[in-house]
Amino acid sequence: MWSWGKTDRDGLSTEVGGPAWNPLVAHLLDTGAVALELWDRYLPDPARDRLTDGFGAGDRRLARDTVAFLAALHDLGKCSPAFTGRFGSGRGATDRMRRERGLWEDQARAAGLPLPTTWTGIHNARHEHLTTLTLPTLLGCRCPGTGDGTECLAQEHRGLYVAAACLGGHHGHLPKPASIKRAYGAAGGTAWDAVRLALVDVVADRLGVDLAALPSLVRQLPSARPSTLVLFAGLVVLSDWIASDTRRFPYARPTDDPSELWQRSGRRATEAVTALGLDRWRPGPADWGRLWPGTTPRRFQADAMRLLPERGQALVIVESDTGSGKTRLALWCAHQLAARNGYQGVYLAMPTRAATHQAAAEVEGFLPGAVEADTVNMALVHGAAGATDLVHRLVDAARAPAPGTEEGSGAADDLAGSVQHVLDAHACDGPDDGHDGPSYGHHTTSTRVVLDPWYLRRCLGLVATFGIGTVDQVVLAAQPSRHWFLRTFGLACKIVVIDEAHAYELYQQQLLGAAVEWLADAGASVIVLSATLPAAVRTALTEAWGTGLRVALDDPGEPGPITVVDGAGRVRRGGPAPDEVESLRTTVILEADPGPQELAAQLLEQARDGGCVGVVRTRVDTAVALHEEARAQAKRYGWDPEDVVLLHGRMLPRDRQPLEERLTAMLGPATDPELRRAGMPNPDRPGRLLVIATQVIEQSLDLDFDHLVSDLAPIDLLIQRRGRQHRHRANDPGRPAWCGEVTQGSGYSAARMVVLYRPDPLLDGLPLVEPAGHSAMGNADGLVYAPYTLAATYRTLITRQADGHSGFATPMDSAELVESVYGPRQEADGAWGELLARTWDAWQDALQQEGGESAQRALHPYRGARRVPAEVWDLASGRDNGAGDEGGTPQFRALSRLGDPSVGVVCLYQHGDRLTYDVEGTLPVETGARPGTSARRRQDRGLLLNTLAFPAHWFDGARPLPAAHTWPTPPGHPPLDRSHVALFDAAGRCVTGPAGRVRYDPVTGLSRT
């Protein structure tokens, strides 16, 4: 009882009259009680089945008790001289804690705890490594040659070592054998073994575990599915984190009776799991009309519904046009799969942060009809989530009183972590750059959609019942890094929906395949959505599913845009053939890019009498140049310059979010549900508007343009962009005649899309697609997209030309178009043949490098050609692997995507000795708020809204920016001490850090000077 587990460094316990330290046994019992509660209420049936095979010899009740017992022992290594001596020492130690240390040490020695006579020269080791080292011996393995970190070779004991190794990862990294052996000198010898054994006995007695039977219960663990180890390790971390909350688990005293402690732990565990909303999803009646009142399934949706297996897990791949209803179909399938398999929830993986916001609106509308619970947590999972209105609204909803009650849920009034925590996660989520549109159903249930701030902590958004975030989280779940197995655990308990599957680079595609293997092995289900999925990607996903299932796929080769693979590997396909559904026709006009001045004049003249025009540029600098020209010429053509809008990813969220909301309000569907149901156009739609943007509008926003202009891009992206043109039929009657081809009596039959290319000045008839080095001119767009895909797309379009125009119909032509670019190399003679061959070879080299990067980082449950199951030591990681897009060494660190990384910078304005968030100086920066207050919540959000990603290449090459870590920190603002801060004056000039080297304008964004 005198072996301590936690000390009150923050004063939270003594502030309410509690003790200054918590007995280790109390925390062990708290953790075990939480693990039992999570087994009963959180874990889905497939996860419990796998844990039963590994920890209960097929008996679910025994597995439940064994898993909870072992989870409780995760901190056993704290019972050691090295850890015990840290009481009241180290960084942040206070005089109060040093005094408490003296009191504790005197009483602990008197009670017989074998403390050393001197604390100098004590061998040190991480306490989690000491747990792994000592536990097998304490649980029954006393074979000769063991006990010093050497693993026993006896079959009956190997399971003990595997379980202990999983426990050794509860601080983020599963340990390596060398780390365990190094811990031997810090164990403390037989005197401390006796104390640890006493702790084991107390925990076993409370949980009713028969220690003599334990080795036989875990005997099969080394040969269990690899996902069993991940599920166990993730459950241990989650149980530990919940039980470490001092508010919910107050400290005990060394005089407390263990039986009373155990009863108290059980009550508190129940209360904590309830307060955090960690119960499994309880689906309501499976009726489409209940989920989306007033609607019925479309044909392709109905076909997919019939293909879904009646029981067990499934991989579902849906290929259909943008706006066809894929997201609703995915949610319906998730509802069915949850009802059949007891899944804990759903995670929607989107390609970008901006895309998550629109998906969240769809899910939020779906939940009241889909959940039979009073409240449900919906987390937004990306580094800037705390800056969004959605998160703050959901956090407020969690704090507000539920209907018929007087008090709220008790969620803390903060965003659960420092600003630096969120800034560190910034790079995990990719650029800020399709979705089917928001759900507008009206439900009569009383389910409240909320968010406890606890879920904003690192990795915990994936544990919430419903999560919407970036695909980066799924990619990182298949790489060794800090707490990677907690990410995988959160996903493995769910149905995982991967949207816009065509939008990911090869590096991400291959890591997604590894993640699918883990999810299949764990019993999860996966739904993949795409408008333009290359056949090779579809094949890779289905093969990954079969690998995870450890079965050969049974594929009869049926055609269809919907693919369903069940838990036995049986493949079924169906859905309407492309020529059986209404196609969206697009007339493509290939035009040479005339430059920003002439292009601006053309666009303004074209839409002088009306039309909402969207222009998608590949790079920020070309978008800004066109915007400046269009604004300068606007009045000449009768335009208000304010009707020329710029949108790209180098704009502060504070400036960008209102702009996106404004565009969605004008160019999206009507916000009035009655108008939508009546098929009426949006009354707020302007008569004319010119929106110049980068790829941020390609997948993120529900916008409907009358006319679209795009830089030459790979064919799948052109198809995707076409989905932002003539998107809502309600607007067809009001479109200007010049924006499309009209068929009498049926409205628009084809939209007109202009694709701009740069002609090669040296090779007549060829596009310039390669960056400088291959041509005297060079096209920097070739640094963004593979030049081969640009050349092949251009050639595909010109071969379809008639009367000077090209065109396609989707989905009828989608597969042919995509394969023409992403399939075998196009063949041609002369200059075309040379261009295609040269760019193809360069592309294949780049793809091979990407594949090598993913292969070097990927963790697979089954390894090699013989698919040998991964052992626990194969899952180890360390500091070199980083913490998921942060830290680590270049060759080993986990990365969610390749390409140019970024540096998160807080951008503020300096007005004399005042700092403000806005250029006008009306929003002062106040950073002295205490955690847990409304002021702190506003402070954190304010800083996130002013955080921007600086491209890393700006810090290299010619005239690089000074290294960010050398920038001075504004005095008097401690929360900014660990951030990179750039201050700007009222004219937008940078005055600190990279002073004079960058500018920021709320309209045009960040630029280098």
PDB file of C-alpha atoms in Angstrom, residues 848-965:
ATOM      1  CA  GLN A 848       8.940   2.922 -57.252  1.00  0.00           C
ATOM      2  CA  GLN A 849      10.428   5.371 -54.779  1.00  0.00           C
ATOM      3  CA  GLU A 850       7.007   5.947 -53.223  1.00  0.00           C
ATOM      4  CA  GLY A 851       6.476   2.219 -53.000  1.00  0.00           C
ATOM      5  CA  GLY A 852       9.846   1.806 -51.335  1.00  0.00           C
ATOM      6  CA  GLU A 853       9.011   4.500 -48.785  1.00  0.00           C
ATOM      7  CA  SER A 854       5.714   2.837 -47.903  1.00  0.00           C
ATOM      8  CA  ALA A 855       7.250  -0.643 -47.807  1.00  0.00           C
ATOM      9  CA  GLN A 856       9.941   0.603 -45.425  1.00  0.00           C
ATOM     10  CA  ARG A 857       7.376   2.026 -43.030  1.00  0.00           C
ATOM     11  CA  ALA A 858       4.378  -0.284 -43.309  1.00  0.00           C
ATOM     12  CA  LEU A 859       3.452  -2.778 -40.619  1.00  0.00           C
ATOM     13  CA  HIS A 860       1.581  -5.815 -41.896  1.00  0.00           C
ATOM     14  CA  PRO A 861      -0.192  -8.420 -39.769  1.00  0.00           C
ATOM     15  CA  TYR A 862       1.149 -11.115 -42.084  1.00  0.00           C
ATOM     16  CA  ARG A 863       4.652 -10.891 -43.504  1.00  0.00           C
ATOM     17  CA  GLY A 864       6.360 -12.147 -46.620  1.00  0.00           C
ATOM     18  CA  ALA A 865       5.188 -14.359 -49.440  1.00  0.00           C
ATOM     19  CA  ARG A 866       4.165 -17.076 -46.962  1.00  0.00           C
ATOM     20  CA  ARG A 867       2.098 -14.596 -44.926  1.00  0.00           C
ATOM     21  CA  VAL A 868       3.736 -15.455 -41.611  1.00  0.00           C
ATOM     22  CA  PRO A 869       1.848 -13.864 -38.688  1.00  0.00           C
ATOM     23  CA  ALA A 870       3.637 -10.926 -37.093  1.00  0.00           C
ATOM     24  CA  GLU A 871       4.966 -11.603 -33.603  1.00  0.00           C
ATOM     25  CA  VAL A 872       4.879  -9.104 -30.776  1.00  0.00           C
ATOM     26  CA  TRP A 873       8.526  -8.113 -31.285  1.00  0.00           C
ATOM     27  CA  ASP A 874       7.739  -7.306 -34.931  1.00  0.00           C
ATOM     28  CA  LEU A 875       5.361  -4.625 -33.662  1.00  0.00           C
ATOM     29  CA  ALA A 876       7.931  -2.795 -31.538  1.00  0.00           C
ATOM     30  CA  SER A 877       8.756   0.841 -32.179  1.00  0.00           C
ATOM     31  CA  GLY A 878      10.843   3.573 -30.628  1.00  0.00           C
ATOM     32  CA  ARG A 879      11.936   7.174 -30.712  1.00  0.00           C
ATOM     33  CA  ASP A 880      13.217   6.853 -34.290  1.00  0.00           C
ATOM     34  CA  ASN A 881       9.671   6.127 -35.443  1.00  0.00           C
ATOM     35  CA  GLY A 882       8.337   9.401 -34.069  1.00  0.00           C
ATOM     36  CA  ALA A 883       4.799  10.086 -32.959  1.00  0.00           C
ATOM     37  CA  GLY A 884       2.915  10.123 -36.234  1.00  0.00           C
ATOM     38  CA  ASP A 885       4.063  12.905 -38.582  1.00  0.00           C
ATOM     39  CA  GLU A 886       6.206  14.438 -35.849  1.00  0.00           C
ATOM     40  CA  GLY A 887       9.612  13.565 -34.451  1.00  0.00           C
ATOM     41  CA  GLY A 888      11.696  10.557 -35.369  1.00  0.00           C
ATOM     42  CA  THR A 889      14.514  10.152 -37.869  1.00  0.00           C
ATOM     43  CA  PRO A 890      13.907  10.696 -41.601  1.00  0.00           C
ATOM     44  CA  GLN A 891      14.316   7.086 -42.703  1.00  0.00           C
ATOM     45  CA  PHE A 892      12.160   5.561 -39.957  1.00  0.00           C
ATOM     46  CA  ARG A 893       9.614   8.173 -38.915  1.00  0.00           C
ATOM     47  CA  ALA A 894       5.947   7.542 -39.564  1.00  0.00           C
ATOM     48  CA  LEU A 895       4.521   9.813 -42.253  1.00  0.00           C
ATOM     49  CA  SER A 896       0.957  10.111 -43.432  1.00  0.00           C
ATOM     50  CA  ARG A 897       1.988  11.434 -46.838  1.00  0.00           C
ATOM     51  CA  LEU A 898       5.104  12.292 -48.789  1.00  0.00           C
ATOM     52  CA  GLY A 899       5.829  15.532 -50.575  1.00  0.00           C
ATOM     53  CA  ASP A 900       6.755  18.895 -49.224  1.00  0.00           C
ATOM     54  CA  PRO A 901       6.157  19.001 -45.469  1.00  0.00           C
ATOM     55  CA  SER A 902       5.131  22.170 -43.683  1.00  0.00           C
ATOM     56  CA  VAL A 903       5.940  24.214 -40.601  1.00  0.00           C
ATOM     57  CA  GLY A 904       3.043  25.390 -38.438  1.00  0.00           C
ATOM     58  CA  VAL A 905       3.324  29.126 -37.721  1.00  0.00           C
ATOM     59  CA  VAL A 906       1.135  31.336 -35.540  1.00  0.00           C
ATOM     60  CA  CYS A 907       0.597  34.541 -37.517  1.00  0.00           C
ATOM     61  CA  LEU A 908      -0.328  37.605 -35.441  1.00  0.00           C
ATOM     62  CA  TYR A 909      -0.450  41.370 -35.956  1.00  0.00           C
ATOM     63  CA  GLN A 910       1.652  43.844 -33.981  1.00  0.00           C
ATOM     64  CA  HIS A 911       0.119  47.199 -33.067  1.00  0.00           C
ATOM     65  CA  GLY A 912       2.682  48.958 -30.912  1.00  0.00           C
ATOM     66  CA  ASP A 913       3.055  46.815 -27.804  1.00  0.00           C
ATOM     67  CA  ARG A 914      -0.210  44.973 -28.479  1.00  0.00           C
ATOM     68  CA  LEU A 915      -0.728  41.747 -30.403  1.00  0.00           C
ATOM     69  CA  THR A 916      -3.998  41.109 -32.226  1.00  0.00           C
ATOM     70  CA  TYR A 917      -5.521  38.376 -34.321  1.00  0.00           C
ATOM     71  CA  ASP A 918      -6.825  40.760 -36.988  1.00  0.00           C
ATOM     72  CA  VAL A 919      -5.182  43.397 -39.141  1.00  0.00           C
ATOM     73  CA  GLU A 920      -7.574  46.073 -37.879  1.00  0.00           C
ATOM     74  CA  GLY A 921      -6.393  45.542 -34.298  1.00  0.00           C
ATOM     75  CA  THR A 922      -9.841  44.881 -32.807  1.00  0.00           C
ATOM     76  CA  LEU A 923      -9.192  41.308 -31.559  1.00  0.00           C
ATOM     77  CA  PRO A 924      -6.466  41.371 -28.868  1.00  0.00           C
ATOM     78  CA  VAL A 925      -4.375  38.283 -28.164  1.00  0.00           C
ATOM     79  CA  GLU A 926      -4.830  37.259 -24.543  1.00  0.00           C
ATOM     80  CA  THR A 927      -2.814  34.215 -23.477  1.00  0.00           C
ATOM     81  CA  GLY A 928      -3.015  34.139 -19.690  1.00  0.00           C
ATOM     82  CA  ALA A 929      -6.121  31.985 -19.344  1.00  0.00           C
ATOM     83  CA  ARG A 930      -6.064  29.027 -16.960  1.00  0.00           C
ATOM     84  CA  PRO A 931      -6.812  25.525 -18.244  1.00  0.00           C
ATOM     85  CA  GLY A 932     -10.397  24.472 -17.756  1.00  0.00           C
ATOM     86  CA  THR A 933     -11.919  27.918 -18.262  1.00  0.00           C
ATOM     87  CA  SER A 934     -13.995  29.487 -21.009  1.00  0.00           C
ATOM     88  CA  ALA A 935     -11.239  32.040 -21.503  1.00  0.00           C
ATOM     89  CA  ARG A 936      -8.716  29.254 -22.151  1.00  0.00           C
ATOM     90  CA  ARG A 937     -11.048  27.723 -24.671  1.00  0.00           C
ATOM     91  CA  ARG A 938     -11.343  31.038 -26.529  1.00  0.00           C
ATOM     92  CA  GLN A 939      -7.585  31.485 -26.313  1.00  0.00           C
ATOM     93  CA  ASP A 940      -6.827  28.094 -27.840  1.00  0.00           C
ATOM     94  CA  ARG A 941      -9.304  28.632 -30.620  1.00  0.00           C
ATOM     95  CA  GLY A 942      -7.966  32.085 -31.380  1.00  0.00           C
ATOM     96  CA  LEU A 943      -4.430  30.814 -31.837  1.00  0.00           C
ATOM     97  CA  LEU A 944      -5.544  27.915 -34.008  1.00  0.00           C
ATOM     98  CA  LEU A 945      -7.511  30.257 -36.261  1.00  0.00           C
ATOM     99  CA  ASN A 946      -4.289  32.200 -36.805  1.00  0.00           C
ATOM    100  CA  THR A 947      -2.068  29.185 -37.477  1.00  0.00           C
ATOM    101  CA  LEU A 948      -0.832  28.643 -41.013  1.00  0.00           C
ATOM    102  CA  ALA A 949       1.398  26.054 -42.677  1.00  0.00           C
ATOM    103  CA  PHE A 950       4.552  27.510 -44.233  1.00  0.00           C
ATOM    104  CA  PRO A 951       5.889  25.228 -47.019  1.00  0.00           C
ATOM    105  CA  ALA A 952       9.115  23.584 -45.871  1.00  0.00           C
ATOM    106  CA  HIS A 953      10.855  24.308 -49.177  1.00  0.00           C
ATOM    107  CA  TRP A 954      10.694  28.013 -48.331  1.00  0.00           C
ATOM    108  CA  PHE A 955      13.377  27.287 -45.745  1.00  0.00           C
ATOM    109  CA  ASP A 956      15.731  25.714 -48.318  1.00  0.00           C
ATOM    110  CA  GLY A 957      17.267  26.603 -51.651  1.00  0.00           C
ATOM    111  CA  ALA A 958      17.891  30.125 -52.894  1.00  0.00           C
ATOM    112  CA  ARG A 959      17.231  32.892 -50.359  1.00  0.00           C
ATOM    113  CA  PRO A 960      15.785  30.553 -47.736  1.00  0.00           C
ATOM    114  CA  LEU A 961      13.774  31.830 -44.811  1.00  0.00           C
ATOM    115  CA  PRO A 962      15.639  31.734 -41.486  1.00  0.00           C
ATOM    116  CA  ALA A 963      15.068  28.514 -39.552  1.00  0.00           C
ATOM    117  CA  ALA A 964      11.788  28.730 -37.656  1.00  0.00           C
ATOM    118  CA  HIS A 965      13.354  27.743 -34.339  1.00  0.00           C
TER     119      HIS A 965
END
